[in-house]
């Protein structure tokens, strides 16, 4: 009986056969060579070298190799190339269960085996490999922001899928977000409720999506609701649905987000703003895993993972009685706190780069970069609105610019310039009143000049000074420099 060749034609995976030359030389390779692009290696070392060259999807190894066991080889292969599908052929009896687990085997065969059995096993491995890559491609299509198609090379599957989702979270090399990403990847597969805390714009929703994408629910829906924005009845209808006529204005049945997300994840944003009455309803749903649409008698079972977020201190709210502790413990299986941007100075540069790329794409303009002076000033600002505020600042710079490749400090908004110039110029509690007023004046001059692109006539007009008056003041404060020097002077004395 010969296996049908048709499906094999669609699975052009490359197979590496590892077996000692001589004794069985023909036996492993011969049923396969007509059907697959085949590579051969006569030892474990040769196999590693062949795999390092890339392009192989399936490895079939004989247990007896001149320089070690096939199982040891496959365990080592698993470490370096966890994506490869591994098949072991043993001479005498089954490998121990522990050995199978160690090698992460797709399948093993014991001698004697029918050649078609080997062919079928390898065919299935190739199919599996192809389906997996197809799945990766679909994921990439669904999340173009998070996944770069250039990454679609045969690489560690699990690890990379996880990393893709985390790629959307931009961070510098020593970012405190790194360990949060690690934790997120670790907890993603488990259906434990996660609470994300942090100031507005720190990326709570971004992390919630990454958590969903890294979880086994990734192919199911992710739905988000801002719980702080709606009165109770509307929120209830949004989350749990309603029947036609349930309240004035309910002109048709509505399927709530919990039902829409069935099998997936519900993101409850601003959970700290939910009224005490609604907290009770939410708690019941989470405890029972059932929803009842408004105006309906019927309960419906839903399977969702809940991820909640808040910029409030819920433990405080619990102590003051405004947030129920039983609900808190329901939603805060694990809490991840996202630090604000001002505590992550190493993230600012990379985040700016990503945001500028986004802006260029959104506005259809050429990619622009920040000048070192502009970046230094952005670093001094405290970013109460975090990345969201940074995005609008950079978009503003892009649209105000002349389209040149570099965005200089003169494009920064007054709030960023003011903040960058003032605190160091007017240190709190130091010096006499005269000194402190002068320091403040120097800060204002420097802010205005930077904003006016060191156009002294404009700055003088704005400040209600004559050009001579301005020049005298600049000389007094040592600010009468060229543009680049002046910006550097402002940023260097930090
Ligand atoms: N580390 C980051 N990398 C890239 N974009 C980010 C990052 N943090 C936040 N953002 C972006 O900033 C905006 C605000 O983030 P969001 O998740 O909505 O914040 P929050 O929910 O905490 O208010 C979003 O557009 C988000 O994509
Ligand atoms: Mg948000």
Short mmCIF file of C-alpha atoms and ligand atoms in Angstrom, two decimals:
data_model
loop_
_atom_site.label_atom_id
_atom_site.label_comp_id
_atom_site.label_asym_id
_atom_site.label_seq_id
_atom_site.Cartn_x
_atom_site.Cartn_y
_atom_site.Cartn_z
CA UNK A 1 0.00 0.00 0.00
CA UNK A 2 1.44 3.37 -0.99
CA UNK A 3 0.45 6.59 0.73
CA UNK A 4 -1.33 9.01 -1.61
CA UNK A 5 1.09 11.60 -3.00
CA UNK A 6 -1.43 14.44 -3.45
CA UNK A 7 -1.40 16.04 0.01
CA UNK A 8 2.34 15.72 0.09
CA UNK A 9 2.60 17.94 -2.94
CA UNK A 10 1.09 20.74 -0.84
CA UNK A 11 3.52 20.25 2.01
CA UNK A 12 6.95 21.14 0.72
CA UNK A 13 8.50 20.98 4.18
CA UNK A 14 12.15 20.02 4.30
CA UNK A 15 12.97 16.94 6.35
CA UNK A 16 16.32 16.19 7.97
CA UNK A 17 17.07 12.50 8.41
CA UNK A 18 19.73 11.69 10.99
CA UNK A 19 21.05 8.13 10.96
CA UNK A 20 24.43 6.44 10.98
CA UNK A 21 25.89 5.82 7.59
CA UNK A 22 26.03 2.14 6.69
CA UNK A 23 23.75 -0.28 8.57
CA UNK A 24 20.29 1.35 8.22
CA UNK A 25 21.41 3.94 5.74
CA UNK A 26 18.61 3.28 3.31
CA UNK A 27 15.88 2.46 5.75
CA UNK A 28 14.88 5.87 7.17
CA UNK A 29 15.45 7.97 4.12
CA UNK A 30 14.19 5.68 1.41
CA UNK A 31 10.42 5.83 2.07
CA UNK A 32 10.68 9.61 2.33
CA UNK A 33 12.98 10.71 -0.44
CA UNK A 34 10.40 10.57 -3.20
CA UNK A 35 8.01 12.78 -1.27
CA UNK A 36 10.02 15.42 0.56
CA UNK A 37 12.98 17.69 0.02
CA UNK A 38 15.39 15.66 2.14
CA UNK A 39 18.62 16.46 3.90
CA UNK A 40 20.81 13.88 5.60
CA UNK A 41 23.21 13.84 8.50
CA UNK A 42 25.30 10.90 9.73
CA UNK A 43 25.80 12.08 13.30
CA UNK A 44 24.36 14.37 15.97
CA UNK A 45 27.07 16.95 15.27
CA UNK A 46 26.36 16.90 11.55
CA UNK A 47 22.64 17.26 12.31
CA UNK A 48 23.22 20.36 14.42
CA UNK A 49 25.32 21.87 11.65
CA UNK A 50 22.63 21.10 9.06
CA UNK A 51 19.93 22.66 11.25
CA UNK A 52 22.00 25.75 11.89
CA UNK A 53 21.98 26.32 8.14
CA UNK A 54 18.18 26.70 8.43
CA UNK A 55 15.23 25.74 6.24
CA UNK A 56 14.32 22.44 7.95
CA UNK A 57 10.88 21.88 9.47
CA UNK A 58 10.95 18.21 10.49
CA UNK A 59 13.76 16.10 12.00
CA UNK A 60 13.72 12.30 11.98
CA UNK A 61 16.48 10.82 14.11
CA UNK A 62 17.66 7.28 14.71
CA UNK A 63 18.15 6.54 18.40
CA UNK A 64 21.59 5.07 17.75
CA UNK A 65 24.02 7.64 16.42
CA UNK A 66 27.82 7.39 16.35
CA UNK A 67 28.23 10.38 18.69
CA UNK A 68 25.31 9.96 21.09
CA UNK A 69 21.65 9.03 21.30
CA UNK A 70 18.94 10.32 18.99
CA UNK A 71 16.94 11.36 22.02
CA UNK A 72 19.79 13.50 23.36
CA UNK A 73 20.07 15.09 19.95
CA UNK A 74 16.34 15.83 19.78
CA UNK A 75 16.36 17.26 23.31
CA UNK A 76 19.18 19.58 22.25
CA UNK A 77 17.32 20.46 19.05
CA UNK A 78 14.29 21.29 21.13
CA UNK A 79 16.32 23.75 23.16
CA UNK A 80 17.71 25.58 20.15
CA UNK A 81 14.89 25.20 17.64
CA UNK A 82 11.71 24.46 19.61
CA UNK A 83 9.69 25.01 16.44
CA UNK A 84 11.01 21.94 14.64
CA UNK A 85 8.91 18.80 14.74
CA UNK A 86 10.89 15.90 16.14
CA UNK A 87 10.46 12.23 15.34
CA UNK A 88 12.52 9.44 16.91
CA UNK A 89 13.04 5.94 15.52
CA UNK A 90 14.24 3.41 18.09
CA UNK A 91 15.69 -0.02 17.57
CA UNK A 92 14.51 -1.92 20.58
CA UNK A 93 11.31 -1.04 22.39
CA UNK A 94 9.76 2.25 23.35
CA UNK A 95 11.72 5.13 24.79
CA UNK A 96 10.77 5.86 28.39
CA UNK A 97 7.97 8.37 28.91
CA UNK A 98 10.42 10.78 30.50
CA UNK A 99 12.57 10.56 27.39
CA UNK A 100 9.61 11.34 25.12
CA UNK A 101 8.81 14.39 27.22
CA UNK A 102 12.44 15.49 27.25
CA UNK A 103 12.71 15.39 23.50
CA UNK A 104 9.24 16.99 23.09
CA UNK A 105 8.64 14.36 20.43
CA UNK A 106 5.96 14.75 17.80
CA UNK A 107 6.01 10.95 17.36
CA UNK A 108 8.27 7.94 17.77
CA UNK A 109 8.45 4.69 15.82
CA UNK A 110 9.95 1.38 16.92
CA UNK A 111 11.63 -1.10 14.64
CA UNK A 112 10.42 -2.98 12.77
CA UNK A 113 8.02 -0.48 11.28
CA UNK A 114 6.19 -0.42 7.98
CA UNK A 115 7.77 2.19 5.64
CA UNK A 116 4.32 3.72 5.06
CA UNK A 117 4.06 4.26 8.77
CA UNK A 118 7.15 6.42 8.68
CA UNK A 119 5.86 8.21 5.60
CA UNK A 120 2.51 8.89 7.26
CA UNK A 121 4.14 10.14 10.44
CA UNK A 122 6.36 12.55 8.56
CA UNK A 123 3.44 13.66 6.38
CA UNK A 124 1.42 14.50 9.45
CA UNK A 125 4.33 16.37 10.97
CA UNK A 126 4.64 18.43 7.79
CA UNK A 127 0.92 19.15 7.78
CA UNK A 128 1.08 20.23 11.36
CA UNK A 129 4.03 22.47 10.60
CA UNK A 130 2.19 24.04 7.67
CA UNK A 131 -1.01 24.62 9.64
CA UNK A 132 0.97 26.24 12.38
CA UNK A 133 2.61 28.62 9.96
CA UNK A 134 -0.74 29.37 8.40
CA UNK A 135 -2.03 30.19 11.85
CA UNK A 136 0.93 32.52 12.38
CA UNK A 137 0.19 34.23 9.10
CA UNK A 138 -3.45 34.76 10.03
CA UNK A 139 -2.44 36.14 13.40
CA UNK A 140 -0.07 38.48 11.60
CA UNK A 141 -2.86 39.66 9.32
CA UNK A 142 -5.21 40.23 12.20
CA UNK A 143 -2.70 42.23 14.18
CA UNK A 144 -0.57 44.09 11.71
CA UNK A 145 0.61 46.56 14.35
CA UNK A 146 1.83 43.87 16.68
CA UNK A 147 3.28 41.45 14.19
CA UNK A 148 5.84 42.04 11.50
CA UNK A 149 5.56 39.67 8.58
CA UNK A 150 9.34 39.77 8.25
CA UNK A 151 9.37 37.76 11.47
CA UNK A 152 7.59 34.85 9.83
CA UNK A 153 10.63 32.64 9.66
CA UNK A 154 10.83 29.18 11.20
CA UNK A 155 11.68 30.18 14.73
CA UNK A 156 10.58 29.30 18.27
CA UNK A 157 6.85 29.15 17.94
CA UNK A 158 5.60 29.60 21.45
CA UNK A 159 8.18 32.13 22.44
CA UNK A 160 7.80 34.15 19.31
CA UNK A 161 4.02 34.20 19.35
CA UNK A 162 4.28 35.59 22.84
CA UNK A 163 6.86 38.12 21.76
CA UNK A 164 4.79 39.30 18.85
CA UNK A 165 2.02 40.31 21.15
CA UNK A 166 4.49 42.06 23.39
CA UNK A 167 6.17 43.82 20.47
CA UNK A 168 3.34 46.34 20.45
CA UNK A 169 4.54 47.43 23.88
CA UNK A 170 7.48 49.67 23.09
CA UNK A 171 10.16 49.79 25.77
CA UNK A 172 13.86 50.49 26.16
CA UNK A 173 16.43 47.81 26.99
CA UNK A 174 16.34 48.33 30.78
CA UNK A 175 12.70 49.24 30.99
CA UNK A 176 10.72 48.37 34.11
CA UNK A 177 8.07 47.20 31.62
CA UNK A 178 10.32 44.27 30.76
CA UNK A 179 9.58 42.33 33.92
CA UNK A 180 5.89 43.19 33.60
CA UNK A 181 5.92 41.77 30.07
CA UNK A 182 7.59 38.63 31.44
CA UNK A 183 4.91 38.25 34.08
CA UNK A 184 2.22 38.90 31.51
CA UNK A 185 3.58 36.17 29.24
CA UNK A 186 3.72 33.78 32.16
CA UNK A 187 0.17 34.35 33.38
CA UNK A 188 -1.46 34.73 29.94
CA UNK A 189 -2.33 31.04 29.43
CA UNK A 190 -4.11 30.78 32.78
CA UNK A 191 -7.67 31.99 33.20
CA UNK A 192 -6.85 34.09 36.19
CA UNK A 193 -8.41 37.56 36.41
CA UNK A 194 -5.89 40.35 35.99
CA UNK A 195 -6.10 43.89 37.31
CA UNK A 196 -3.99 46.53 35.58
CA UNK A 197 -3.29 49.69 37.51
CA UNK A 198 -1.48 52.86 36.52
CA UNK A 199 -2.04 56.44 35.48
CA UNK A 200 -4.02 57.33 32.41
CA UNK A 201 -2.09 56.66 29.21
CA UNK A 202 0.42 54.24 30.72
CA UNK A 203 -0.77 51.45 28.40
CA UNK A 204 -3.29 49.53 30.48
CA UNK A 205 -5.48 48.74 27.50
CA UNK A 206 -2.43 47.91 25.41
CA UNK A 207 -1.31 45.39 28.04
CA UNK A 208 -4.83 43.98 28.30
CA UNK A 209 -4.84 43.32 24.55
CA UNK A 210 -1.35 41.81 24.68
CA UNK A 211 -2.51 39.55 27.50
CA UNK A 212 -5.45 38.41 25.41
CA UNK A 213 -3.32 37.90 22.31
CA UNK A 214 -0.80 35.86 24.29
CA UNK A 215 -3.52 33.70 25.80
CA UNK A 216 -5.22 30.60 24.49
CA UNK A 217 -8.25 32.82 23.85
CA UNK A 218 -6.35 34.78 21.19
CA UNK A 219 -8.55 33.62 18.32
CA UNK A 220 -11.71 34.63 20.21
CA UNK A 221 -12.97 38.18 20.67
CA UNK A 222 -11.46 40.86 22.89
CA UNK A 223 -14.04 43.47 23.89
CA UNK A 224 -13.45 46.59 25.95
CA UNK A 225 -15.85 48.72 27.93
CA UNK A 226 -15.16 51.97 29.73
CA UNK A 227 -17.17 51.37 32.89
CA UNK A 228 -16.67 54.92 34.11
CA UNK A 229 -18.42 56.55 31.19
CA UNK A 230 -21.97 55.22 31.48
CA UNK A 231 -24.86 55.37 33.94
CA UNK A 232 -25.72 52.04 35.55
CA UNK A 233 -28.60 51.00 33.34
CA UNK A 234 -26.73 51.69 30.12
CA UNK A 235 -23.64 49.95 31.44
CA UNK A 236 -25.70 46.93 32.41
CA UNK A 237 -27.24 46.82 28.95
CA UNK A 238 -23.85 47.26 27.29
CA UNK A 239 -22.26 44.47 29.29
CA UNK A 240 -25.10 41.98 29.69
CA UNK A 241 -27.49 42.97 26.88
CA UNK A 242 -31.20 43.70 26.90
CA UNK A 243 -34.45 42.48 25.42
CA UNK A 244 -36.60 44.67 23.23
CA UNK A 245 -38.78 46.88 25.44
CA UNK A 246 -36.69 46.36 28.58
CA UNK A 247 -36.52 50.13 29.02
CA UNK A 248 -37.53 53.24 27.12
CA UNK A 249 -35.50 53.33 23.97
CA UNK A 250 -34.76 49.58 23.91
CA UNK A 251 -36.24 49.17 20.45
CA UNK A 252 -34.55 45.86 19.65
CA UNK A 253 -32.80 42.99 21.40
CA UNK A 254 -29.18 43.75 22.17
CA UNK A 255 -26.43 41.19 22.75
CA UNK A 256 -24.17 42.36 25.58
CA UNK A 257 -20.39 42.43 25.46
CA UNK A 258 -20.03 39.43 27.80
CA UNK A 259 -21.95 37.33 25.29
CA UNK A 260 -20.15 38.85 22.32
CA UNK A 261 -16.86 37.97 23.96
CA UNK A 262 -17.89 34.39 24.78
CA UNK A 263 -14.71 32.31 24.70
CA UNK A 264 -12.57 35.46 24.74
CA UNK A 265 -11.68 38.34 27.03
CA UNK A 266 -13.69 41.24 28.45
CA UNK A 267 -11.70 44.32 29.36
CA UNK A 268 -13.41 46.39 32.05
CA UNK A 269 -11.70 49.77 31.97
CA UNK A 270 -12.06 52.31 34.80
CA UNK A 271 -13.45 49.63 37.07
CA UNK A 272 -12.86 51.95 40.04
CA UNK A 273 -15.64 54.22 38.81
CA UNK A 274 -18.40 51.60 38.97
CA UNK A 275 -21.26 52.48 41.34
CA UNK A 276 -21.78 50.38 44.47
CA UNK A 277 -25.08 49.08 43.06
CA UNK A 278 -23.46 47.92 39.85
CA UNK A 279 -20.54 46.38 41.74
CA UNK A 280 -23.05 43.94 43.26
CA UNK A 281 -24.39 42.97 39.82
CA UNK A 282 -20.93 42.55 38.39
CA UNK A 283 -19.83 40.43 41.32
CA UNK A 284 -22.78 38.10 40.83
CA UNK A 285 -22.01 37.63 37.15
CA UNK A 286 -18.36 36.93 37.83
CA UNK A 287 -19.19 34.48 40.59
CA UNK A 288 -21.82 32.58 38.66
CA UNK A 289 -20.42 32.83 35.16
CA UNK A 290 -23.92 33.68 33.94
CA UNK A 291 -25.51 36.83 32.62
CA UNK A 292 -29.14 37.85 32.46
CA UNK A 293 -29.95 40.46 29.80
CA UNK A 294 -32.14 43.32 31.02
CA UNK A 295 -35.81 42.45 30.57
CA UNK A 296 -35.08 38.75 30.17
CA UNK A 297 -35.91 35.92 32.56
CA UNK A 298 -33.28 33.66 31.11
CA UNK A 299 -29.75 33.37 32.32
CA UNK A 300 -27.01 32.56 29.86
CA UNK A 301 -23.72 30.92 30.64
CA UNK A 302 -20.69 32.79 29.33
CA UNK A 303 -17.05 31.83 29.31
CA UNK A 304 -14.94 34.98 29.47
CA UNK A 305 -11.72 36.00 31.05
CA UNK A 306 -12.00 39.34 32.81
CA UNK A 307 -9.20 41.87 32.71
CA UNK A 308 -9.92 45.07 34.61
CA UNK A 309 -8.07 48.38 34.79
CA UNK A 310 -8.13 51.45 36.94
CA UNK A 311 -6.09 54.56 37.63
CA UNK A 312 -7.49 54.68 41.17
CA UNK A 313 -6.07 53.04 44.25
CA UNK A 314 -8.64 50.30 44.74
CA UNK A 315 -7.16 49.17 48.04
CA UNK A 316 -7.75 52.70 49.34
CA UNK A 317 -11.24 52.67 47.87
CA UNK A 318 -11.86 49.37 49.63
CA UNK A 319 -10.77 50.81 52.96
CA UNK A 320 -12.96 53.86 52.51
CA UNK A 321 -15.88 51.59 51.60
CA UNK A 322 -16.43 52.85 48.06
CA UNK A 323 -15.24 49.61 46.43
CA UNK A 324 -16.46 46.19 47.56
CA UNK A 325 -13.68 43.96 48.80
CA UNK A 326 -15.35 40.79 47.48
CA UNK A 327 -15.40 42.27 43.98
CA UNK A 328 -11.82 43.44 44.40
CA UNK A 329 -10.60 39.94 45.20
CA UNK A 330 -12.62 38.59 42.25
CA UNK A 331 -10.99 40.85 39.71
CA UNK A 332 -7.50 41.18 41.18
CA UNK A 333 -6.27 37.60 40.81
CA UNK A 334 -3.00 39.18 39.79
CA UNK A 335 -2.30 42.90 39.79
CA UNK A 336 0.16 44.45 37.37
CA UNK A 337 1.12 48.06 38.03
CA UNK A 338 2.32 50.09 35.06
CA UNK A 339 4.76 52.84 36.08
CA UNK A 340 4.28 56.31 34.57
CA UNK A 341 6.42 57.47 31.67
CA UNK A 342 8.42 59.92 33.85
CA UNK A 343 9.69 56.93 35.86
CA UNK A 344 10.84 55.20 32.68
CA UNK A 345 13.29 57.66 31.13
CA UNK A 346 14.85 54.91 29.00
CA UNK A 347 11.51 54.27 27.31
CA UNK A 348 10.94 57.81 26.10
CA UNK A 349 13.29 57.67 23.09
CA UNK A 350 12.02 54.34 21.71
CA UNK A 351 8.38 55.32 22.34
CA UNK A 352 8.94 58.63 20.50
CA UNK A 353 10.42 56.76 17.55
CA UNK A 354 7.43 54.46 17.36
CA UNK A 355 4.98 57.34 17.69
CA UNK A 356 6.78 59.34 14.99
CA UNK A 357 6.62 56.35 12.68
CA UNK A 358 2.89 56.03 13.42
CA UNK A 359 2.43 59.75 12.76
CA UNK A 360 4.28 59.61 9.43
CA UNK A 361 2.10 56.70 8.38
CA UNK A 362 -1.11 58.36 9.57
CA UNK A 363 -0.38 61.73 7.96
CA UNK A 364 1.33 60.32 4.87
CA UNK A 365 4.44 62.39 5.60
CA UNK A 366 8.13 61.46 5.48
CA UNK A 367 9.57 59.91 8.63
CA UNK A 368 11.02 62.53 10.97
CA UNK A 369 13.26 62.24 14.02
CA UNK A 370 13.71 64.37 17.11
CA UNK A 371 16.82 66.48 17.50
CA UNK A 372 18.81 65.62 20.64
CA UNK A 373 17.78 68.99 22.14
CA UNK A 374 14.10 68.31 21.56
CA UNK A 375 14.40 64.84 23.08
CA UNK A 376 16.24 66.27 26.10
CA UNK A 377 13.37 68.71 26.66
CA UNK A 378 10.77 66.00 26.29
CA UNK A 379 12.67 64.03 28.93
CA UNK A 380 12.34 66.87 31.39
CA UNK A 381 8.61 67.14 31.11
CA UNK A 382 6.55 65.10 33.61
CA UNK A 383 3.92 63.67 31.21
CA UNK A 384 0.83 63.49 33.42
CA UNK A 385 -1.05 62.03 30.44
CA UNK A 386 1.80 59.60 29.70
CA UNK A 387 2.06 58.07 26.21
CA UNK A 388 -1.30 59.47 25.13
CA UNK A 389 -0.10 63.00 25.89
CA UNK A 390 3.27 62.31 24.28
CA UNK A 391 1.53 61.18 21.12
CA UNK A 392 -0.38 64.44 20.74
CA UNK A 393 2.75 66.46 21.47
CA UNK A 394 4.65 64.65 18.71
CA UNK A 395 1.77 64.83 16.25
CA UNK A 396 1.64 68.53 16.90
CA UNK A 397 5.36 68.84 16.17
CA UNK A 398 4.97 66.88 12.95
CA UNK A 399 2.16 69.01 11.58
CA UNK A 400 3.80 72.29 12.61
CA UNK A 401 7.15 71.32 11.10
CA UNK A 402 8.36 72.24 7.64
CA UNK A 403 8.55 68.55 6.74
CA UNK A 404 12.35 68.40 7.16
CA UNK A 405 13.96 65.28 8.59
CA UNK A 406 14.58 66.71 12.09
CA UNK A 407 12.12 68.03 14.64
CA UNK A 408 13.80 70.71 16.75
CA UNK A 409 12.87 72.11 20.17
CA UNK A 410 11.24 75.20 18.65
CA UNK A 411 8.32 72.96 17.68
CA UNK A 412 7.59 71.91 21.25
CA UNK A 413 4.51 73.23 22.96
CA UNK A 414 4.81 75.93 25.60
CA UNK A 415 3.94 73.50 28.39
CA UNK A 416 6.88 71.23 27.54
CA UNK A 417 9.29 74.11 26.96
CA UNK A 418 8.18 75.90 30.10
CA UNK A 419 8.56 72.83 32.18
CA UNK A 420 11.94 72.09 30.68
CA UNK A 421 13.27 75.56 31.32
CA UNK A 422 11.71 76.61 34.58
CA UNK A 423 12.36 74.12 37.35
CA UNK A 424 16.14 74.26 37.13
CA UNK A 425 16.19 77.98 36.48
CA UNK A 426 14.12 78.67 39.58
CA UNK A 427 15.06 76.08 42.16
CA UNK A 428 12.58 76.07 45.03
CA UNK A 429 13.79 77.53 48.29
CA UNK A 430 17.30 78.60 47.23
CA UNK A 431 18.75 82.10 47.15
CA UNK A 432 17.42 85.57 47.77
CA UNK A 433 14.20 86.83 46.23
CA UNK A 434 16.17 88.83 43.66
CA UNK A 435 18.19 85.77 42.62
CA UNK A 436 15.12 83.63 42.35
CA UNK A 437 13.17 86.19 40.34
CA UNK A 438 16.14 86.51 37.99
CA UNK A 439 16.37 82.76 37.61
CA UNK A 440 12.69 82.71 36.76
CA UNK A 441 13.21 85.48 34.23
CA UNK A 442 16.06 83.55 32.63
CA UNK A 443 13.78 80.52 32.36
CA UNK A 444 11.04 82.53 30.68
CA UNK A 445 13.50 84.05 28.24
CA UNK A 446 14.95 80.69 27.34
CA UNK A 447 11.49 79.09 26.93
CA UNK A 448 10.25 81.90 24.71
CA UNK A 449 13.38 81.92 22.57
CA UNK A 450 13.31 78.18 22.05
CA UNK A 451 9.66 78.30 21.10
CA UNK A 452 10.34 81.17 18.68
CA UNK A 453 13.19 79.23 17.07
CA UNK A 454 15.70 81.80 18.46
CA UNK A 455 14.11 84.51 16.37
CA UNK A 456 14.94 87.40 18.70
CA UNK A 457 12.60 89.94 17.12
CA UNK A 458 9.64 87.58 17.62
CA UNK A 459 10.67 86.73 21.16
CA UNK A 460 11.17 90.39 22.03
CA UNK A 461 7.75 91.27 20.60
CA UNK A 462 6.10 88.46 22.54
CA UNK A 463 7.76 89.48 25.79
CA UNK A 464 7.04 93.18 25.28
CA UNK A 465 10.75 94.05 25.14
CA UNK A 466 12.81 95.98 22.62
CA UNK A 467 15.42 93.96 20.74
CA UNK A 468 18.14 95.81 22.60
CA UNK A 469 16.41 95.17 25.92
CA UNK A 470 16.20 91.48 25.11
CA UNK A 471 19.83 91.32 24.02
CA UNK A 472 20.95 92.97 27.27
CA UNK A 473 19.01 90.48 29.33
CA UNK A 474 20.39 87.56 27.35
CA UNK A 475 23.91 88.82 27.88
CA UNK A 476 23.24 89.22 31.62
CA UNK A 477 22.02 85.65 31.95
CA UNK A 478 24.62 84.16 29.63
CA UNK A 479 21.89 83.12 27.24
CA UNK A 480 23.22 84.98 24.22
CA UNK A 481 24.34 81.87 22.39
CA UNK A 482 23.67 80.34 19.06
CA UNK A 483 20.56 78.23 18.86
CA UNK A 484 22.20 74.85 19.30
CA UNK A 485 24.37 76.03 22.19
CA UNK A 486 21.45 77.62 23.92
CA UNK A 487 19.27 74.53 23.68
CA UNK A 488 22.18 72.45 24.94
CA UNK A 489 22.76 74.90 27.79
CA UNK A 490 19.16 74.51 28.85
CA UNK A 491 19.37 70.75 28.72
CA UNK A 492 22.89 70.30 30.09
CA UNK A 493 22.44 71.91 33.48
CA UNK A 494 20.09 69.22 34.69
N1 LIG B 1 4.73 51.20 25.89
C1 LIG B 1 3.96 51.64 24.88
N2 LIG B 1 4.33 51.42 23.61
C2 LIG B 1 3.57 51.86 22.59
N3 LIG B 1 2.42 52.50 22.72
C3 LIG B 1 1.99 52.74 23.96
C4 LIG B 1 2.72 52.31 25.11
N4 LIG B 1 2.04 52.67 26.21
C5 LIG B 1 0.93 53.30 25.77
N5 LIG B 1 0.89 53.33 24.42
C6 LIG B 1 -0.14 53.95 23.58
O1 LIG B 1 -0.65 55.08 24.27
C7 LIG B 1 -2.04 55.17 24.15
C8 LIG B 1 -2.66 55.09 25.52
O2 LIG B 1 -2.52 53.76 26.01
P1 LIG B 1 -3.70 52.99 26.75
O3 LIG B 1 -3.38 51.55 26.76
O4 LIG B 1 -5.02 53.39 26.18
O5 LIG B 1 -3.52 53.62 28.20
P2 LIG B 1 -4.46 53.53 29.46
O6 LIG B 1 -5.48 52.46 29.18
O7 LIG B 1 -3.54 53.18 30.58
O8 LIG B 1 -5.06 54.89 29.61
C9 LIG B 1 -2.47 54.03 23.26
O9 LIG B 1 -2.58 54.51 21.96
C10 LIG B 1 -1.34 53.05 23.38
O10 LIG B 1 -1.22 52.26 22.24
MG1 LIG B 2 -7.51 53.44 29.10
#
